[in-house]
Structures are given as C-alpha cells and as structure tokens.
Short mmCIF file of C-alpha atoms and ligand atoms in Angstrom, two decimals:
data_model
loop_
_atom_site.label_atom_id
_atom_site.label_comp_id
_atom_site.label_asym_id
_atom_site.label_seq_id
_atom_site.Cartn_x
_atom_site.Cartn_y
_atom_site.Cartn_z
CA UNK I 1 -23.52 12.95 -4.90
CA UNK I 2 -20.95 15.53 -6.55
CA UNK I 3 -21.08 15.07 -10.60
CA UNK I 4 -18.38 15.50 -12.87
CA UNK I 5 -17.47 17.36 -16.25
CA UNK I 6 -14.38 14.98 -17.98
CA UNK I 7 -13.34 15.63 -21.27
CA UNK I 8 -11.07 13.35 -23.61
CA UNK I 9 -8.86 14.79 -26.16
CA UNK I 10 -6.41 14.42 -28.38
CA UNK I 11 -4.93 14.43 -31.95
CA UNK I 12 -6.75 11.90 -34.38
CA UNK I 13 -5.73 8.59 -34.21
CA UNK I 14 -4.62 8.99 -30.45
CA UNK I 15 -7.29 6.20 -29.53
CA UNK I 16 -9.08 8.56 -28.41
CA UNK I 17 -12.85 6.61 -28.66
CA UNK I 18 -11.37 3.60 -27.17
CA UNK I 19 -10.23 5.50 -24.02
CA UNK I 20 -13.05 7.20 -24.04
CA UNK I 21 -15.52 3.42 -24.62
CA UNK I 22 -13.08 2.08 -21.81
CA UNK I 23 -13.59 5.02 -19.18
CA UNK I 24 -17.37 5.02 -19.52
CA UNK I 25 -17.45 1.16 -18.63
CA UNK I 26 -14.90 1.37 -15.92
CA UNK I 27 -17.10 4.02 -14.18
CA UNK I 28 -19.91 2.14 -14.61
CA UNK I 29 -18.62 -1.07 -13.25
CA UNK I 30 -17.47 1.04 -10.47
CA UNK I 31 -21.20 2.12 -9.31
CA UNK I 32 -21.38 5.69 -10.75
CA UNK I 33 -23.63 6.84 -12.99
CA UNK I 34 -22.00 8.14 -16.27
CA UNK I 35 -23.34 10.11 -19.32
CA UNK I 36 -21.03 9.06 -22.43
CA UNK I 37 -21.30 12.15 -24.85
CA UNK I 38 -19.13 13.57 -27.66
CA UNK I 39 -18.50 17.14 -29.50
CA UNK I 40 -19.18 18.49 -31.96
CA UNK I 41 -22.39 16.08 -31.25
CA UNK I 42 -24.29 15.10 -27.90
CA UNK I 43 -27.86 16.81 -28.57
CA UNK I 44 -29.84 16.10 -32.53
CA UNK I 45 -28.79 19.79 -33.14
CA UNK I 46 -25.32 19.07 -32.06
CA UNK I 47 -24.89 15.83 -34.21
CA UNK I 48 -26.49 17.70 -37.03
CA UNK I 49 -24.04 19.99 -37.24
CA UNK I 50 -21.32 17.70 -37.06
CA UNK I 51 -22.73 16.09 -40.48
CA UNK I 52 -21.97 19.59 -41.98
CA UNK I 53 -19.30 20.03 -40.58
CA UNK I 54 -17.16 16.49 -40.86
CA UNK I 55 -18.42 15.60 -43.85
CA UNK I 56 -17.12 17.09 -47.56
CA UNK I 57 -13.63 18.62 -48.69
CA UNK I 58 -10.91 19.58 -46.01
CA UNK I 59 -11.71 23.48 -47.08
CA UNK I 60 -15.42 23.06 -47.20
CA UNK I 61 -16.32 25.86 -44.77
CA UNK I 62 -14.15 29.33 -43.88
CA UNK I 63 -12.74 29.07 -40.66
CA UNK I 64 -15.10 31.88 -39.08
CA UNK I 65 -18.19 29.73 -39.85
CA UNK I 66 -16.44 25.94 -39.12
CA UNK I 67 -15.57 28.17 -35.52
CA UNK I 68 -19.43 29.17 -34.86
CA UNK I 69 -20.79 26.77 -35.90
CA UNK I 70 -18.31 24.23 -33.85
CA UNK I 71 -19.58 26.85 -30.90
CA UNK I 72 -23.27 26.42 -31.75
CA UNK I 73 -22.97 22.64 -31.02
CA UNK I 74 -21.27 23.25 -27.82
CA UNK I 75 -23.79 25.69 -26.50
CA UNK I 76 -26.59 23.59 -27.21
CA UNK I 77 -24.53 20.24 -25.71
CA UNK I 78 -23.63 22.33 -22.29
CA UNK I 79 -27.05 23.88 -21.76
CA UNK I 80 -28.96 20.92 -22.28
CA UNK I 81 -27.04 17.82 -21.78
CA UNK I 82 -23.13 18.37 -19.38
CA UNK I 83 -25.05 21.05 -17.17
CA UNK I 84 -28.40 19.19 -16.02
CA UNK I 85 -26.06 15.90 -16.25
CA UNK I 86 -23.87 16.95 -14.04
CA UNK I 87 -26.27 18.71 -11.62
CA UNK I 88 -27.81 15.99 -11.28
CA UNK I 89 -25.07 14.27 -9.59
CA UNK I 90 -23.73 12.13 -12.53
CA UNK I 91 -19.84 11.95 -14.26
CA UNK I 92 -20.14 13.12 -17.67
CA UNK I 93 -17.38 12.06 -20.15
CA UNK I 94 -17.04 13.73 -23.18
CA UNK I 95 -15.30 12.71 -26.16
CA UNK I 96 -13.59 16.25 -27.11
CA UNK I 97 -14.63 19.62 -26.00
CA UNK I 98 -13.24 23.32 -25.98
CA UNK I 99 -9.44 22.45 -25.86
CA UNK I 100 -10.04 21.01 -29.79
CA UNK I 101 -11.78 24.10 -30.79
CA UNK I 102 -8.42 25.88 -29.64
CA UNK I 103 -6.11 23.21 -30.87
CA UNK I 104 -7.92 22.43 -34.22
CA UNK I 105 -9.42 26.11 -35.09
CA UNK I 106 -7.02 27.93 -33.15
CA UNK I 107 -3.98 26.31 -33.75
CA UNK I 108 -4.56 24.19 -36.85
CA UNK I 109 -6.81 27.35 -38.66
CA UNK I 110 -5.48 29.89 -37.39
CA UNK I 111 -8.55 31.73 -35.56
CA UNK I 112 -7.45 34.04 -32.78
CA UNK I 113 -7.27 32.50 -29.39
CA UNK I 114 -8.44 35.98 -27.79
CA UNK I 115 -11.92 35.43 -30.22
CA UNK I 116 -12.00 31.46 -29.14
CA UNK I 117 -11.20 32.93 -25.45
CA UNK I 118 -13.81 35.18 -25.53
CA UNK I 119 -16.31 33.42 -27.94
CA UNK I 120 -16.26 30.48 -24.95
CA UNK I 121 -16.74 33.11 -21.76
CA UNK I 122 -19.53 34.48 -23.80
CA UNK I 123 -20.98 31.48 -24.84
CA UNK I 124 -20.92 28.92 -21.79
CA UNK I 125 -19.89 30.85 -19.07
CA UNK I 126 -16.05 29.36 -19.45
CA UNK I 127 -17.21 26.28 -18.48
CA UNK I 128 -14.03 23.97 -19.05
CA UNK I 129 -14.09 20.40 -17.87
CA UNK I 130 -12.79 19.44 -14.02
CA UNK I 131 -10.47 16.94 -16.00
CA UNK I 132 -9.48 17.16 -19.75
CA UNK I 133 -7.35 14.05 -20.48
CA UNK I 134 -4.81 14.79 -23.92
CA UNK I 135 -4.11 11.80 -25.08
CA UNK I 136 -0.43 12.37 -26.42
CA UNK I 137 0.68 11.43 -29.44
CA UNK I 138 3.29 12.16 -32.30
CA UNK I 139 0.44 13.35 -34.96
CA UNK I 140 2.40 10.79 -37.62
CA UNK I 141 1.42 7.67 -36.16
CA UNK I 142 -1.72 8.88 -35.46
CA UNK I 143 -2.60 9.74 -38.73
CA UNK I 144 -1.43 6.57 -39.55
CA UNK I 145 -3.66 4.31 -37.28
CA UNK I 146 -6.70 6.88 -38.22
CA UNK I 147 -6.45 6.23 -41.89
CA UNK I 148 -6.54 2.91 -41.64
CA UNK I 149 -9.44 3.11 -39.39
CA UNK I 150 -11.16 5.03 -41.99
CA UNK I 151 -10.26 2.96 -44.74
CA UNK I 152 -11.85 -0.13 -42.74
CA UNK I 153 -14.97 1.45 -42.24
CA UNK I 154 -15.68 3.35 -45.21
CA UNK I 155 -16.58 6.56 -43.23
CA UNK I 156 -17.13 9.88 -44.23
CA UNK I 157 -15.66 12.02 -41.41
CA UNK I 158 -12.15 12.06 -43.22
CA UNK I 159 -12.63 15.61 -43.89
CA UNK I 160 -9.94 16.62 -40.78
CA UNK I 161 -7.74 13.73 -41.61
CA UNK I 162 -7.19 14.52 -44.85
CA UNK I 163 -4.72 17.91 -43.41
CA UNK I 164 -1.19 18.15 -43.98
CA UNK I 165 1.41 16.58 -41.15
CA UNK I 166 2.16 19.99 -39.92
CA UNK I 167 -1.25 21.07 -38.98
CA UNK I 168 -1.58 17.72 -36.70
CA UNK I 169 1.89 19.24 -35.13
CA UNK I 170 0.49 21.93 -34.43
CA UNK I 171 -2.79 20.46 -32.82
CA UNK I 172 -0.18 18.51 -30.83
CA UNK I 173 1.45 21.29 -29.27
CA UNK I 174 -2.00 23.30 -29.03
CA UNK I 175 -3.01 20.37 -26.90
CA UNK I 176 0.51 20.22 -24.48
CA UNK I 177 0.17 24.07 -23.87
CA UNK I 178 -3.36 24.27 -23.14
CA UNK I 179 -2.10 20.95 -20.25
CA UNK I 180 0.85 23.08 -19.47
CA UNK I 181 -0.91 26.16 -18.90
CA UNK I 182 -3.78 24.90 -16.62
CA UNK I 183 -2.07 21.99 -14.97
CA UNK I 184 -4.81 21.50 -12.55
CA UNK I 185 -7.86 20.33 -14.54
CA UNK I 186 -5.38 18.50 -16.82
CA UNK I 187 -3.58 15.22 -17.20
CA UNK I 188 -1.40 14.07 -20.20
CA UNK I 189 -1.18 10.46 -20.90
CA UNK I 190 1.47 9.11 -23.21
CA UNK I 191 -0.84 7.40 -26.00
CA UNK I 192 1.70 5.99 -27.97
CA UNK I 193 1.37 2.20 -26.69
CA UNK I 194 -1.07 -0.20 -27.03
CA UNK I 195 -4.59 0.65 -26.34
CA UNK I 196 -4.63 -1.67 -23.26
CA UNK I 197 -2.21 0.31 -22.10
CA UNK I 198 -3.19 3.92 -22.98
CA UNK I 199 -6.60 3.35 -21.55
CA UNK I 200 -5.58 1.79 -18.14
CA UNK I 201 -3.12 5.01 -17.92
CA UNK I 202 -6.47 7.12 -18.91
CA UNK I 203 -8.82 5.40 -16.24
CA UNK I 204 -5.33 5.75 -13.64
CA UNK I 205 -5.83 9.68 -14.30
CA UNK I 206 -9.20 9.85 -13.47
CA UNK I 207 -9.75 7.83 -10.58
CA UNK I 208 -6.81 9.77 -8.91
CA UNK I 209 -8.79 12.62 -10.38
CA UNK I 210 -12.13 11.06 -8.37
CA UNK I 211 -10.40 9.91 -5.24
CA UNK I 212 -7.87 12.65 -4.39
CA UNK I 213 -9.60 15.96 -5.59
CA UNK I 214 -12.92 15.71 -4.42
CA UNK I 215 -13.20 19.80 -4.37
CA UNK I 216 -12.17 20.10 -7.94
CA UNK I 217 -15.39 18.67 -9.03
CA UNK I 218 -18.86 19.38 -8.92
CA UNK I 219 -19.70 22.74 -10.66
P1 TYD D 1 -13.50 13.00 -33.58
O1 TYD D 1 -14.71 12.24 -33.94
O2 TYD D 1 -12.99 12.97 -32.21
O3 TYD D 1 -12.37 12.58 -34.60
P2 TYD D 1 -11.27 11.45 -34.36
O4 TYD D 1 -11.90 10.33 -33.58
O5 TYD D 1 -10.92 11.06 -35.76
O6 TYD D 1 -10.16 12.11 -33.64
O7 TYD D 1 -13.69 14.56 -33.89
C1 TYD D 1 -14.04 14.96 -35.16
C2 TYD D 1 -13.19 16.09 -35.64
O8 TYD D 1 -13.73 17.35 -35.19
C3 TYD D 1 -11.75 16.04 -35.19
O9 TYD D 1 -10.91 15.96 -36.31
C4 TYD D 1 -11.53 17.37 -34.52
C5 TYD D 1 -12.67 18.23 -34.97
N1 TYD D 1 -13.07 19.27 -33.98
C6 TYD D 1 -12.74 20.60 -34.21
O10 TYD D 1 -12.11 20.93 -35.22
N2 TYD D 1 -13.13 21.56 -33.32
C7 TYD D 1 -13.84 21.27 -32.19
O11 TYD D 1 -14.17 22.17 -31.39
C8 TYD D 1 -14.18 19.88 -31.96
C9 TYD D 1 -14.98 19.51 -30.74
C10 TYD D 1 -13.78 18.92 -32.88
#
C-alpha cells in the first residue's frame, strides 16, 4: 500500500479542524489507515513548543526565534511521525504544515521566503505534502467565527488571532500564491459556506487526489 502526506491549511477561522476531524473519519470509514496529526505539534517536543509559542502576547517572541523554533517542531514531527507514517503505507493528514510557516512568518512577519526556502530544504529535505488543501477564506469572517470560538472555550492560543485585519490578508494571499504557484500538490476549496459544505468539498479534493493521481503519492 502507497501512503500519503496531506496537509490542511488555511487562515484562522477557515474551519480548518473541522475539515480536518471530517477527512480523518471519512478515510477511515473508507478502509485506510490514517494518522491525524497537527503543526506546530504532532510529537511531546512538537506540542511543547507550540505552548511557547501560542500562548502569551501577539509580540511575545522576535520573528527569527517564533521561525526556528516553528522549524524545530517540524523537524522533529517529519522525522519521527509523517516519514515512518507514511512509509509504512498509511495517509497522514496534517492540520497545517510548511505553507503556514510561509504564509504566517513569511508573509504575515515578514521573514524572507529565500531563508524559509532554504531553512525547509535544509531542514526536511523539502518535503512538502502530495496534497495541501487551503481552505479559502476572506480573513474577516474568519476572524470573526475564530473569536467566537475562542471566547466559547476560554482558550489560550489567541496569541495569532489577536493580529490586525491586514496581516490575515496577507496570510490569505500567501496561501493563494503558494496554490497558484505549485498547482499540482494543491487544491483550493472555497471555505466560506457552511461547514457541511466546506468539508464535503475538502474530502471531494482528496479522494480525486486518491483515485486519479496514484503516482503523486507515496514518497
Ligand atoms: P491552528 O491551531 O491551526 O490555529 P487555528 O485553528 O486558530 O487556525 O494553528 C495555530 C497557529 O500557529 C496559527 O495561527 C498559525 C500558526 N502557525 C505559524 O505561524 N507558523 C507555522 O509554521 C504553523 C504550522 C502555524
């Protein structure tokens, strides 16, 4: 059996989790074996890190270090959990991955995309994911639905939430060139309905991904 890298992203508030909840149990129901992960997260290092690193004001760390240290957590969650995962013949679905570290620290911070470039061909080998799914969104009514969401649940990862409109534009357009440039391995999915909706569009995208493009996967 060929695995699978998939990665999920999208500006906050696009539903992302949802999609990413619904995809997981879709696969599952359809016989394959999946690995539900998420970045910055998916080892104990990696979710460490994303304590520090979601957690406290919205200028809590200089760039530089929130961009290592966003890297540390990947390295550690592609050596030890995506690789063996998907050697092993499973679909791994991760809830973000490299394409926020461009949109959010590249984009939104203002880190050079030749350092994030290189920092990621260093790092993992430019490993990106067979499919990356953006999950598109006008960054206004996301911010919107995320608030509330926040609000409800009295967490503390508001830390990225808390930035001004016009860094979640430019996340947003981050997102639609990174799609626009590699075509390929992605697929944009309009994520401005209701969830229903957005994440039977999602799981449309990736089993045309699994049925039709067989040699895109399996690294
Ligand atoms: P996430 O839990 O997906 O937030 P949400 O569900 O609210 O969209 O991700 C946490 C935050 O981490 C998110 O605001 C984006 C940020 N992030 C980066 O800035 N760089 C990265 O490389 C990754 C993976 C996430």
């Amino acid at each position: 059996m060929t695995g699978a890298f998939i990665a999920v992203e999208g500006v906050d508030g696009s539903g992302k989790s949802g999609v990413v909840r619904h995809l997981i149990a879709a696969l599952r129901a359809r016989g394959h074996d999946v690995l539900g992960t998420r970045e910055p997260g998916g080892t104990p290092q990696g979710e460490a890190l994303r304590g520090l690193l979601l957690a406290g004001a919205d200028d809590a760390w200089d760039p530089r270090a929130e961009l290592l240290l966003m890297t540390a957590a990947r390295v550690q969650h592609v050596a030890r959990v995506v690789l063996p995962a998907v050697a092993a013949g499973r679909i791994v679905v991760s809830d973000r991955y490299a394409g926020s570290t461009l949109a959010y620290q590249g984009a939104g911070r203002g880190m050079d995309e030749g350092l994030i470039h290189d920092l990621h061909r260093s790092m993992v080998d430019d490993l990106w994911p067979d499919l990356t799914l953006v999950l598109d969104l006008d960054p206004a009514t996301g911010l919107a639905r995320s608030r509330r969401r926040l609000a409800a649940d009295a967490i503390d990862e508001g830390r990225f939430e808390s930035l001004a409109l016009d860094f979640h534009r430019r996340i947003r357009d981050s997102f639609i060139t990174q799609a626009a440039a590699a075509p390929g391995r992605h697929a944009l999915v309009d994520a401005s309905g209701p969830p229903d909706t957005v994440q039977a569009a999602a799981l449309a995208e990736v089993e045309r991904f699994l049925t039709f493009d067989p040699e895109r996967r399996g690294r």
